[in-house]
Amino acid sequence: MKYLVTGAAGFIGAATCQRLLDSEHEVVGLDNLNSYYLPRLKQYRLDKLQNQSNFREARIDLADRAAMQALFAKEKFQRVIHLGAQAGVRYSIEAPFDYVDSNLVGTMSILEGCRHHDVEHLVYASSSSVYGMNPKIPFSESDAVDHPVSLYAATKKSNELMAHSYSNLYNIATTGLRFFTVYGPAGRPDMAPWLFTEAILNNKPIKVFNQGKMQRDFTYIDDIVEGIVRIQDVIPKANAQDPLNNPATSTAPYRLYNIGNNNPIELATFIDAIEQACGKKAEKILLPMQAGDVQRTYADIDALVSATGHQPSVDIYQGIEKFVAWYKAFHK
Ligand SMILES: NC(=O)c1ccc[n+]([C@@H]2O[C@H](COP(=O)([O-])OP(=O)(O)OC[C@H]3O[C@@H](n4cnc5c(N)ncnc54)[C@H](O)[C@@H]3O)[C@@H](O)[C@H]2O)c1
């Protein structure tokens, strides 16, 4: 099949492209290679993909309407996996318009492309951050998510609403995936696994927010990619009988799923896993909660398991060991 994968030089996008290439699909990988973090890491991920004959790069900004229209018209994609976005909760406080351009305008380009070019299924990245202030755990797709605590979260929730309107208006099959703190080899430099590993290996202190009283449902990259690939084949259908009292379903061909490990990890356990993998103890600076952060994430994944049979399961100690081994090799 012919796929468009956006965010192809990104952490999840590059791993997803590789998985599709391994299954002999044709993949066009779109990215603008922006400098939000280490361009060298984005290029490293892309270099691996570019060696393969069934991969082509499209260096385009999602917000460039004309270029996006031309790409869809030329390529006639069967399926689209939209992972390109301005990610990061904290940076959305510093650079809000980057989120509007990439996440809102960019997603609009994708929806319009799918509308005019008969795309069979659009799978797009949402985020656990949409659960915002919700006190009820585990977080379920059937919960209302109306209290985001960052602009990043607000753009991801907006993407779900935009997708719903297009599923309804134009009968486009869309599936939103709410990812829960993804980590693993070639992961992001702005996230805790990288920041802590970097500090510990260089004998620098680590910043521990909310005095360490945090929990995250860390999900290993292979588990995320498995979920993305399997959900591709679960194409939502319009069904007038589907209940409208559940925000995750609709009479339109629209679905939402959590992808998380369903096993929140205490920050102390996470730090212990990194210390073990690095073979060194961390020096900790305890700090208050940061604006935009949430104290805990915890995914209810019953819907994902029942739709795909896939249950994310990689243990944090094993996953962190693989990440730290990759990190050391990358920096050699
Ligand atoms: N990694 C996580 O823990 C996590 C959690 C929840 C949701 N997500 C979502 O999953 C998706 C992938 O995340 P990731 O961790 O791989 O992030 P990433 O930053 O590594 O990848 C995103 C890619 O999109 C590209 N991009 C950004 N704006 C663009 C634009 N305007 N035009 C073209 N390309 C653009 C970037 O250059 C980058 O390579 C994102 O939508 C993110 O919001 C990630």
PDB file of N, CA, C and O and ligand atoms in Angstrom, residues 6-14 30-37 41-42 45 58-64 68 82-88 98 101-103 106 124-129 152 155-156 159 177-183 186-191 219 221 224, ligand 1:
ATOM      1  N   THR A   6       3.591  11.487   8.206  1.00  0.00           N
ATOM      2  CA  THR A   6       4.117  12.815   8.526  1.00  0.00           C
ATOM      3  C   THR A   6       4.916  12.731   9.836  1.00  0.00           C
ATOM      4  O   THR A   6       4.673  11.850  10.660  1.00  0.00           O
ATOM      5  N   GLY A   7       5.878  13.655   9.967  1.00  0.00           N
ATOM      6  CA  GLY A   7       6.774  13.594  11.131  1.00  0.00           C
ATOM      7  C   GLY A   7       7.766  12.449  10.975  1.00  0.00           C
ATOM      8  O   GLY A   7       8.196  11.845  11.958  1.00  0.00           O
ATOM      9  N   ALA A   8       8.144  12.155   9.721  1.00  0.00           N
ATOM     10  CA  ALA A   8       8.956  10.964   9.425  1.00  0.00           C
ATOM     11  C   ALA A   8      10.375  11.050   9.979  1.00  0.00           C
ATOM     12  O   ALA A   8      11.025  10.028  10.164  1.00  0.00           O
ATOM     13  N   ALA A   9      10.871  12.274  10.236  1.00  0.00           N
ATOM     14  CA  ALA A   9      12.204  12.400  10.844  1.00  0.00           C
ATOM     15  C   ALA A   9      12.083  12.451  12.365  1.00  0.00           C
ATOM     16  O   ALA A   9      13.085  12.592  13.067  1.00  0.00           O
ATOM     17  N   GLY A  10      10.872  12.356  12.868  1.00  0.00           N
ATOM     18  CA  GLY A  10      10.627  12.397  14.313  1.00  0.00           C
ATOM     19  C   GLY A  10      10.786  11.015  14.929  1.00  0.00           C
ATOM     20  O   GLY A  10      10.987  10.017  14.230  1.00  0.00           O
ATOM     21  N   PHE A  11      10.676  10.982  16.233  1.00  0.00           N
ATOM     22  CA  PHE A  11      10.901   9.750  17.001  1.00  0.00           C
ATOM     23  C   PHE A  11       9.914   8.641  16.591  1.00  0.00           C
ATOM     24  O   PHE A  11      10.306   7.570  16.106  1.00  0.00           O
ATOM     25  N   ILE A  12       8.623   8.920  16.732  1.00  0.00           N
ATOM     26  CA  ILE A  12       7.624   7.874  16.455  1.00  0.00           C
ATOM     27  C   ILE A  12       7.459   7.688  14.948  1.00  0.00           C
ATOM     28  O   ILE A  12       7.290   6.565  14.447  1.00  0.00           O
ATOM     29  N   GLY A  13       7.560   8.800  14.201  1.00  0.00           N
ATOM     30  CA  GLY A  13       7.376   8.738  12.743  1.00  0.00           C
ATOM     31  C   GLY A  13       8.426   7.867  12.074  1.00  0.00           C
ATOM     32  O   GLY A  13       8.100   7.033  11.217  1.00  0.00           O
ATOM     33  N   ALA A  14       9.696   8.045  12.453  1.00  0.00           N
ATOM     34  CA  ALA A  14      10.766   7.267  11.814  1.00  0.00           C
ATOM     35  C   ALA A  14      10.593   5.777  12.119  1.00  0.00           C
ATOM     36  O   ALA A  14      10.744   4.935  11.222  1.00  0.00           O
ATOM     37  N   LEU A  30       7.068  12.633   5.262  1.00  0.00           N
ATOM     38  CA  LEU A  30       7.058  14.108   5.237  1.00  0.00           C
ATOM     39  C   LEU A  30       7.596  14.660   6.555  1.00  0.00           C
ATOM     40  O   LEU A  30       7.224  14.196   7.633  1.00  0.00           O
ATOM     41  N   ASP A  31       8.442  15.670   6.450  1.00  0.00           N
ATOM     42  CA  ASP A  31       8.928  16.381   7.633  1.00  0.00           C
ATOM     43  C   ASP A  31       9.529  17.703   7.159  1.00  0.00           C
ATOM     44  O   ASP A  31       9.997  17.797   6.025  1.00  0.00           O
ATOM     45  N   ASN A  32       9.512  18.705   8.024  1.00  0.00           N
ATOM     46  CA  ASN A  32      10.215  19.950   7.653  1.00  0.00           C
ATOM     47  C   ASN A  32      11.564  20.056   8.359  1.00  0.00           C
ATOM     48  O   ASN A  32      12.242  21.067   8.244  1.00  0.00           O
ATOM     49  N   LEU A  33      11.928  19.011   9.099  1.00  0.00           N
ATOM     50  CA  LEU A  33      13.208  18.986   9.835  1.00  0.00           C
ATOM     51  C   LEU A  33      13.471  20.285  10.596  1.00  0.00           C
ATOM     52  O   LEU A  33      14.548  20.858  10.508  1.00  0.00           O
ATOM     53  N   ASN A  34      12.488  20.746  11.323  1.00  0.00           N
ATOM     54  CA  ASN A  34      12.690  22.001  12.059  1.00  0.00           C
ATOM     55  C   ASN A  34      13.702  21.808  13.183  1.00  0.00           C
ATOM     56  O   ASN A  34      14.086  20.683  13.513  1.00  0.00           O
ATOM     57  N   SER A  35      14.151  22.915  13.766  1.00  0.00           N
ATOM     58  CA  SER A  35      15.256  22.821  14.724  1.00  0.00           C
ATOM     59  C   SER A  35      14.770  22.876  16.173  1.00  0.00           C
ATOM     60  O   SER A  35      15.504  23.311  17.056  1.00  0.00           O
ATOM     61  N   TYR A  36      13.551  22.409  16.439  1.00  0.00           N
ATOM     62  CA  TYR A  36      13.055  22.359  17.828  1.00  0.00           C
ATOM     63  C   TYR A  36      14.035  21.560  18.696  1.00  0.00           C
ATOM     64  O   TYR A  36      14.278  21.890  19.834  1.00  0.00           O
ATOM     65  N   TYR A  37      14.550  20.461  18.153  1.00  0.00           N
ATOM     66  CA  TYR A  37      15.654  19.770  18.840  1.00  0.00           C
ATOM     67  C   TYR A  37      16.641  19.257  17.804  1.00  0.00           C
ATOM     68  O   TYR A  37      16.331  19.185  16.617  1.00  0.00           O
ATOM     69  N   LEU A  41      19.928  14.537  15.078  1.00  0.00           N
ATOM     70  CA  LEU A  41      19.160  13.328  15.423  1.00  0.00           C
ATOM     71  C   LEU A  41      18.071  13.076  14.374  1.00  0.00           C
ATOM     72  O   LEU A  41      17.838  11.937  13.957  1.00  0.00           O
ATOM     73  N   LYS A  42      17.426  14.135  13.917  1.00  0.00           N
ATOM     74  CA  LYS A  42      16.396  13.961  12.879  1.00  0.00           C
ATOM     75  C   LYS A  42      17.037  13.429  11.603  1.00  0.00           C
ATOM     76  O   LYS A  42      16.492  12.545  10.941  1.00  0.00           O
ATOM     77  N   ARG A  45      17.874   9.720  11.896  1.00  0.00           N
ATOM     78  CA  ARG A  45      16.710   8.836  11.706  1.00  0.00           C
ATOM     79  C   ARG A  45      16.365   8.731  10.225  1.00  0.00           C
ATOM     80  O   ARG A  45      16.064   7.648   9.713  1.00  0.00           O
ATOM     81  N   ALA A  58       9.658  13.722   1.659  1.00  0.00           N
ATOM     82  CA  ALA A  58       9.019  14.965   1.192  1.00  0.00           C
ATOM     83  C   ALA A  58       9.329  16.027   2.234  1.00  0.00           C
ATOM     84  O   ALA A  58       8.769  15.993   3.338  1.00  0.00           O
ATOM     85  N   ARG A  59      10.235  16.933   1.915  1.00  0.00           N
ATOM     86  CA  ARG A  59      10.597  17.961   2.900  1.00  0.00           C
ATOM     87  C   ARG A  59       9.657  19.153   2.750  1.00  0.00           C
ATOM     88  O   ARG A  59       9.894  20.073   1.969  1.00  0.00           O
ATOM     89  N   ILE A  60       8.560  19.091   3.452  1.00  0.00           N
ATOM     90  CA  ILE A  60       7.475  20.066   3.288  1.00  0.00           C
ATOM     91  C   ILE A  60       6.996  20.481   4.672  1.00  0.00           C
ATOM     92  O   ILE A  60       6.962  19.667   5.594  1.00  0.00           O
ATOM     93  N   ASP A  61       6.597  21.755   4.788  1.00  0.00           N
ATOM     94  CA  ASP A  61       5.971  22.212   6.027  1.00  0.00           C
ATOM     95  C   ASP A  61       4.480  21.900   5.946  1.00  0.00           C
ATOM     96  O   ASP A  61       3.819  22.264   4.960  1.00  0.00           O
ATOM     97  N   LEU A  62       3.967  21.257   6.975  1.00  0.00           N
ATOM     98  CA  LEU A  62       2.536  20.892   7.003  1.00  0.00           C
ATOM     99  C   LEU A  62       1.634  22.103   6.804  1.00  0.00           C
ATOM    100  O   LEU A  62       0.515  21.990   6.289  1.00  0.00           O
ATOM    101  N   ALA A  63       2.117  23.261   7.228  1.00  0.00           N
ATOM    102  CA  ALA A  63       1.289  24.469   7.138  1.00  0.00           C
ATOM    103  C   ALA A  63       1.365  25.130   5.761  1.00  0.00           C
ATOM    104  O   ALA A  63       0.654  26.118   5.519  1.00  0.00           O
ATOM    105  N   ASP A  64       2.186  24.574   4.868  1.00  0.00           N
ATOM    106  CA  ASP A  64       2.304  25.131   3.512  1.00  0.00           C
ATOM    107  C   ASP A  64       1.184  24.531   2.652  1.00  0.00           C
ATOM    108  O   ASP A  64       1.312  23.455   2.074  1.00  0.00           O
ATOM    109  N   MET A  68       1.193  21.172   0.239  1.00  0.00           N
ATOM    110  CA  MET A  68       0.466  19.990   0.745  1.00  0.00           C
ATOM    111  C   MET A  68      -0.576  19.526  -0.275  1.00  0.00           C
ATOM    112  O   MET A  68      -0.721  18.328  -0.530  1.00  0.00           O
ATOM    113  N   HIS A  82      -0.563  10.462  10.430  1.00  0.00           N
ATOM    114  CA  HIS A  82      -0.178  11.853  10.676  1.00  0.00           C
ATOM    115  C   HIS A  82       0.424  11.983  12.083  1.00  0.00           C
ATOM    116  O   HIS A  82      -0.313  12.053  13.077  1.00  0.00           O
ATOM    117  N   LEU A  83       1.768  12.002  12.123  1.00  0.00           N
ATOM    118  CA  LEU A  83       2.479  12.073  13.410  1.00  0.00           C
ATOM    119  C   LEU A  83       3.270  13.372  13.537  1.00  0.00           C
ATOM    120  O   LEU A  83       3.816  13.669  14.595  1.00  0.00           O
ATOM    121  N   GLY A  84       3.350  14.131  12.458  1.00  0.00           N
ATOM    122  CA  GLY A  84       4.092  15.400  12.481  1.00  0.00           C
ATOM    123  C   GLY A  84       3.333  16.412  13.322  1.00  0.00           C
ATOM    124  O   GLY A  84       2.117  16.567  13.165  1.00  0.00           O
ATOM    125  N   ALA A  85       4.041  17.059  14.223  1.00  0.00           N
ATOM    126  CA  ALA A  85       3.403  18.069  15.079  1.00  0.00           C
ATOM    127  C   ALA A  85       4.486  18.795  15.839  1.00  0.00           C
ATOM    128  O   ALA A  85       5.614  18.309  15.949  1.00  0.00           O
ATOM    129  N   GLN A  86       4.135  19.954  16.360  1.00  0.00           N
ATOM    130  CA  GLN A  86       5.006  20.564  17.358  1.00  0.00           C
ATOM    131  C   GLN A  86       4.659  19.886  18.672  1.00  0.00           C
ATOM    132  O   GLN A  86       3.563  20.063  19.205  1.00  0.00           O
ATOM    133  N   ALA A  87       5.584  19.053  19.147  1.00  0.00           N
ATOM    134  CA  ALA A  87       5.344  18.289  20.376  1.00  0.00           C
ATOM    135  C   ALA A  87       5.926  19.047  21.575  1.00  0.00           C
ATOM    136  O   ALA A  87       6.615  20.054  21.407  1.00  0.00           O
ATOM    137  N   GLY A  88       5.644  18.532  22.765  1.00  0.00           N
ATOM    138  CA  GLY A  88       6.224  19.108  23.985  1.00  0.00           C
ATOM    139  C   GLY A  88       5.243  20.015  24.703  1.00  0.00           C
ATOM    140  O   GLY A  88       4.728  20.963  24.123  1.00  0.00           O
ATOM    141  N   ASP A  98       3.892  28.284  17.240  1.00  0.00           N
ATOM    142  CA  ASP A  98       4.427  27.092  16.558  1.00  0.00           C
ATOM    143  C   ASP A  98       3.389  25.963  16.616  1.00  0.00           C
ATOM    144  O   ASP A  98       3.293  25.133  15.705  1.00  0.00           O
ATOM    145  N   ASP A 101       0.498  26.758  14.154  1.00  0.00           N
ATOM    146  CA  ASP A 101       0.886  26.520  12.757  1.00  0.00           C
ATOM    147  C   ASP A 101       0.992  25.019  12.454  1.00  0.00           C
ATOM    148  O   ASP A 101       0.375  24.521  11.510  1.00  0.00           O
ATOM    149  N   SER A 102       1.767  24.307  13.247  1.00  0.00           N
ATOM    150  CA  SER A 102       2.015  22.892  12.912  1.00  0.00           C
ATOM    151  C   SER A 102       0.823  21.999  13.263  1.00  0.00           C
ATOM    152  O   SER A 102       0.484  21.089  12.506  1.00  0.00           O
ATOM    153  N   ASN A 103       0.196  22.240  14.408  1.00  0.00           N
ATOM    154  CA  ASN A 103      -0.805  21.288  14.885  1.00  0.00           C
ATOM    155  C   ASN A 103      -2.216  21.604  14.390  1.00  0.00           C
ATOM    156  O   ASN A 103      -2.983  20.684  14.090  1.00  0.00           O
ATOM    157  N   GLY A 106      -1.534  22.670  10.253  1.00  0.00           N
ATOM    158  CA  GLY A 106      -0.949  21.458   9.661  1.00  0.00           C
ATOM    159  C   GLY A 106      -1.963  20.325   9.567  1.00  0.00           C
ATOM    160  O   GLY A 106      -2.068  19.646   8.536  1.00  0.00           O
ATOM    161  N   TYR A 124      -4.093   9.464  13.215  1.00  0.00           N
ATOM    162  CA  TYR A 124      -3.332  10.653  13.636  1.00  0.00           C
ATOM    163  C   TYR A 124      -3.008  10.600  15.130  1.00  0.00           C
ATOM    164  O   TYR A 124      -3.701   9.937  15.911  1.00  0.00           O
ATOM    165  N   ALA A 125      -1.942  11.337  15.485  1.00  0.00           N
ATOM    166  CA  ALA A 125      -1.474  11.346  16.879  1.00  0.00           C
ATOM    167  C   ALA A 125      -2.249  12.352  17.700  1.00  0.00           C
ATOM    168  O   ALA A 125      -2.260  13.538  17.397  1.00  0.00           O
ATOM    169  N   SER A 126      -2.879  11.846  18.756  1.00  0.00           N
ATOM    170  CA  SER A 126      -3.356  12.736  19.810  1.00  0.00           C
ATOM    171  C   SER A 126      -2.419  12.490  21.003  1.00  0.00           C
ATOM    172  O   SER A 126      -1.276  12.033  20.802  1.00  0.00           O
ATOM    173  N   SER A 127      -2.871  12.756  22.193  1.00  0.00           N
ATOM    174  CA  SER A 127      -1.943  12.664  23.330  1.00  0.00           C
ATOM    175  C   SER A 127      -2.695  12.434  24.635  1.00  0.00           C
ATOM    176  O   SER A 127      -3.830  12.902  24.808  1.00  0.00           O
ATOM    177  N   SER A 128      -2.019  11.781  25.572  1.00  0.00           N
ATOM    178  CA  SER A 128      -2.591  11.612  26.916  1.00  0.00           C
ATOM    179  C   SER A 128      -2.799  12.970  27.587  1.00  0.00           C
ATOM    180  O   SER A 128      -3.580  13.074  28.530  1.00  0.00           O
ATOM    181  N   SER A 129      -2.112  14.010  27.087  1.00  0.00           N
ATOM    182  CA  SER A 129      -2.248  15.325  27.729  1.00  0.00           C
ATOM    183  C   SER A 129      -3.672  15.873  27.616  1.00  0.00           C
ATOM    184  O   SER A 129      -4.034  16.770  28.366  1.00  0.00           O
ATOM    185  N   TYR A 152      -0.468  22.891  24.210  1.00  0.00           N
ATOM    186  CA  TYR A 152      -0.196  21.656  23.459  1.00  0.00           C
ATOM    187  C   TYR A 152      -1.419  20.727  23.543  1.00  0.00           C
ATOM    188  O   TYR A 152      -1.921  20.232  22.527  1.00  0.00           O
ATOM    189  N   THR A 155      -4.319  21.887  21.517  1.00  0.00           N
ATOM    190  CA  THR A 155      -4.236  21.657  20.063  1.00  0.00           C
ATOM    191  C   THR A 155      -4.529  20.195  19.737  1.00  0.00           C
ATOM    192  O   THR A 155      -5.115  19.895  18.696  1.00  0.00           O
ATOM    193  N   LYS A 156      -4.116  19.278  20.623  1.00  0.00           N
ATOM    194  CA  LYS A 156      -4.364  17.851  20.361  1.00  0.00           C
ATOM    195  C   LYS A 156      -5.865  17.529  20.469  1.00  0.00           C
ATOM    196  O   LYS A 156      -6.421  16.803  19.663  1.00  0.00           O
ATOM    197  N   ASN A 159      -7.461  18.759  17.398  1.00  0.00           N
ATOM    198  CA  ASN A 159      -7.273  17.834  16.266  1.00  0.00           C
ATOM    199  C   ASN A 159      -8.359  16.761  16.258  1.00  0.00           C
ATOM    200  O   ASN A 159      -8.866  16.379  15.199  1.00  0.00           O
ATOM    201  N   LEU A 177      -5.086   8.487  18.034  1.00  0.00           N
ATOM    202  CA  LEU A 177      -4.397   7.666  19.032  1.00  0.00           C
ATOM    203  C   LEU A 177      -3.807   8.573  20.104  1.00  0.00           C
ATOM    204  O   LEU A 177      -2.999   9.452  19.798  1.00  0.00           O
ATOM    205  N   ARG A 178      -4.225   8.356  21.327  1.00  0.00           N
ATOM    206  CA  ARG A 178      -3.686   9.147  22.444  1.00  0.00           C
ATOM    207  C   ARG A 178      -2.477   8.404  23.017  1.00  0.00           C
ATOM    208  O   ARG A 178      -2.639   7.424  23.743  1.00  0.00           O
ATOM    209  N   PHE A 179      -1.286   8.864  22.632  1.00  0.00           N
ATOM    210  CA  PHE A 179      -0.053   8.226  23.093  1.00  0.00           C
ATOM    211  C   PHE A 179       0.264   8.662  24.520  1.00  0.00           C
ATOM    212  O   PHE A 179       0.095   9.834  24.866  1.00  0.00           O
ATOM    213  N   PHE A 180       0.792   7.705  25.294  1.00  0.00           N
ATOM    214  CA  PHE A 180       1.200   7.980  26.680  1.00  0.00           C
ATOM    215  C   PHE A 180       2.725   7.889  26.780  1.00  0.00           C
ATOM    216  O   PHE A 180       3.296   6.824  26.564  1.00  0.00           O
ATOM    217  N   THR A 181       3.378   9.010  27.075  1.00  0.00           N
ATOM    218  CA  THR A 181       4.851   9.127  27.290  1.00  0.00           C
ATOM    219  C   THR A 181       5.671   8.012  26.626  1.00  0.00           C
ATOM    220  O   THR A 181       5.992   6.995  27.244  1.00  0.00           O
ATOM    221  N   VAL A 182       6.025   8.262  25.381  1.00  0.00           N
ATOM    222  CA  VAL A 182       6.713   7.252  24.578  1.00  0.00           C
ATOM    223  C   VAL A 182       8.231   7.403  24.781  1.00  0.00           C
ATOM    224  O   VAL A 182       8.743   8.521  24.801  1.00  0.00           O
ATOM    225  N   TYR A 183       8.930   6.276  24.913  1.00  0.00           N
ATOM    226  CA  TYR A 183      10.386   6.328  25.099  1.00  0.00           C
ATOM    227  C   TYR A 183      11.014   5.141  24.386  1.00  0.00           C
ATOM    228  O   TYR A 183      10.334   4.177  24.041  1.00  0.00           O
ATOM    229  N   ALA A 186      16.539   6.234  19.993  1.00  0.00           N
ATOM    230  CA  ALA A 186      16.314   7.380  19.098  1.00  0.00           C
ATOM    231  C   ALA A 186      15.180   8.281  19.587  1.00  0.00           C
ATOM    232  O   ALA A 186      14.564   9.010  18.818  1.00  0.00           O
ATOM    233  N   GLY A 187      14.937   8.236  20.903  1.00  0.00           N
ATOM    234  CA  GLY A 187      13.887   9.060  21.516  1.00  0.00           C
ATOM    235  C   GLY A 187      14.242  10.541  21.562  1.00  0.00           C
ATOM    236  O   GLY A 187      15.326  10.946  21.134  1.00  0.00           O
ATOM    237  N   ARG A 188      13.324  11.332  22.092  1.00  0.00           N
ATOM    238  CA  ARG A 188      13.445  12.796  22.000  1.00  0.00           C
ATOM    239  C   ARG A 188      14.346  13.406  23.072  1.00  0.00           C
ATOM    240  O   ARG A 188      14.209  13.069  24.251  1.00  0.00           O
ATOM    241  N   PRO A 189      15.195  14.361  22.671  1.00  0.00           N
ATOM    242  CA  PRO A 189      16.103  15.024  23.625  1.00  0.00           C
ATOM    243  C   PRO A 189      15.403  15.932  24.629  1.00  0.00           C
ATOM    244  O   PRO A 189      16.032  16.368  25.580  1.00  0.00           O
ATOM    245  N   ASP A 190      14.130  16.266  24.398  1.00  0.00           N
ATOM    246  CA  ASP A 190      13.432  17.157  25.346  1.00  0.00           C
ATOM    247  C   ASP A 190      12.664  16.357  26.393  1.00  0.00           C
ATOM    248  O   ASP A 190      11.961  16.944  27.203  1.00  0.00           O
ATOM    249  N   MET A 191      12.788  15.033  26.372  1.00  0.00           N
ATOM    250  CA  MET A 191      12.005  14.227  27.318  1.00  0.00           C
ATOM    251  C   MET A 191      12.902  13.629  28.417  1.00  0.00           C
ATOM    252  O   MET A 191      14.107  13.494  28.255  1.00  0.00           O
ATOM    253  N   THR A 219       5.526   4.260  27.792  1.00  0.00           N
ATOM    254  CA  THR A 219       5.200   3.247  26.783  1.00  0.00           C
ATOM    255  C   THR A 219       6.371   3.122  25.809  1.00  0.00           C
ATOM    256  O   THR A 219       6.816   4.124  25.232  1.00  0.00           O
ATOM    257  N   ILE A 221       8.619   2.368  22.576  1.00  0.00           N
ATOM    258  CA  ILE A 221       8.364   2.703  21.167  1.00  0.00           C
ATOM    259  C   ILE A 221       7.832   1.520  20.350  1.00  0.00           C
ATOM    260  O   ILE A 221       6.909   1.685  19.549  1.00  0.00           O
ATOM    261  N   ILE A 224       4.209   1.128  20.798  1.00  0.00           N
ATOM    262  CA  ILE A 224       3.443   2.188  20.125  1.00  0.00           C
ATOM    263  C   ILE A 224       3.318   1.867  18.631  1.00  0.00           C
ATOM    264  O   ILE A 224       2.221   1.924  18.048  1.00  0.00           O
TER     265      ILE A 224
HETATM  266  N1  LIG B   1       6.623  11.072  22.247  1.00  0.00           N
HETATM  267  C1  LIG B   1       5.590  11.109  23.082  1.00  0.00           C
HETATM  268  O1  LIG B   1       5.709  10.756  24.260  1.00  0.00           O
HETATM  269  C2  LIG B   1       4.239  11.579  22.605  1.00  0.00           C
HETATM  270  C3  LIG B   1       3.165  11.528  23.504  1.00  0.00           C
HETATM  271  C4  LIG B   1       1.913  11.943  23.074  1.00  0.00           C
HETATM  272  C5  LIG B   1       1.717  12.365  21.780  1.00  0.00           C
HETATM  273  N2  LIG B   1       2.780  12.435  20.922  1.00  0.00           N
HETATM  274  C6  LIG B   1       2.520  12.896  19.555  1.00  0.00           C
HETATM  275  O2  LIG B   1       3.041  11.928  18.660  1.00  0.00           O
HETATM  276  C7  LIG B   1       3.524  12.556  17.478  1.00  0.00           C
HETATM  277  C8  LIG B   1       4.962  12.198  17.248  1.00  0.00           C
HETATM  278  O3  LIG B   1       5.724  12.606  18.379  1.00  0.00           O
HETATM  279  P1  LIG B   1       7.294  12.410  18.482  1.00  0.00           P
HETATM  280  O4  LIG B   1       7.606  12.118  19.900  1.00  0.00           O
HETATM  281  O5  LIG B   1       7.753  11.507  17.409  1.00  0.00           O
HETATM  282  O6  LIG B   1       7.770  13.912  18.201  1.00  0.00           O
HETATM  283  P2  LIG B   1       8.951  14.463  17.284  1.00  0.00           P
HETATM  284  O7  LIG B   1       9.096  15.907  17.607  1.00  0.00           O
HETATM  285  O8  LIG B   1      10.162  13.590  17.431  1.00  0.00           O
HETATM  286  O9  LIG B   1       8.381  14.282  15.821  1.00  0.00           O
HETATM  287  C9  LIG B   1       7.546  15.225  15.199  1.00  0.00           C
HETATM  288  C10 LIG B   1       8.139  15.544  13.837  1.00  0.00           C
HETATM  289  O10 LIG B   1       7.257  16.443  13.180  1.00  0.00           O
HETATM  290  C11 LIG B   1       8.031  17.382  12.468  1.00  0.00           C
HETATM  291  N3  LIG B   1       7.252  18.606  12.314  1.00  0.00           N
HETATM  292  C12 LIG B   1       6.854  19.470  13.281  1.00  0.00           C
HETATM  293  N4  LIG B   1       6.168  20.504  12.738  1.00  0.00           N
HETATM  294  C13 LIG B   1       6.132  20.277  11.404  1.00  0.00           C
HETATM  295  C14 LIG B   1       5.594  20.984  10.299  1.00  0.00           C
HETATM  296  N5  LIG B   1       4.955  22.140  10.477  1.00  0.00           N
HETATM  297  N6  LIG B   1       5.738  20.461   9.058  1.00  0.00           N
HETATM  298  C15 LIG B   1       6.405  19.287   8.860  1.00  0.00           C
HETATM  299  N7  LIG B   1       6.950  18.575   9.873  1.00  0.00           N
HETATM  300  C16 LIG B   1       6.813  19.071  11.122  1.00  0.00           C
HETATM  301  C17 LIG B   1       9.271  17.611  13.321  1.00  0.00           C
HETATM  302  O11 LIG B   1      10.386  18.077  12.570  1.00  0.00           O
HETATM  303  C18 LIG B   1       9.516  16.227  13.915  1.00  0.00           C
HETATM  304  O12 LIG B   1      10.471  15.499  13.171  1.00  0.00           O
HETATM  305  C19 LIG B   1       3.290  14.055  17.687  1.00  0.00           C
HETATM  306  O13 LIG B   1       2.059  14.387  17.087  1.00  0.00           O
HETATM  307  C20 LIG B   1       3.211  14.191  19.190  1.00  0.00           C
HETATM  308  O14 LIG B   1       2.451  15.322  19.554  1.00  0.00           O
HETATM  309  C21 LIG B   1       4.034  12.036  21.303  1.00  0.00           C
END
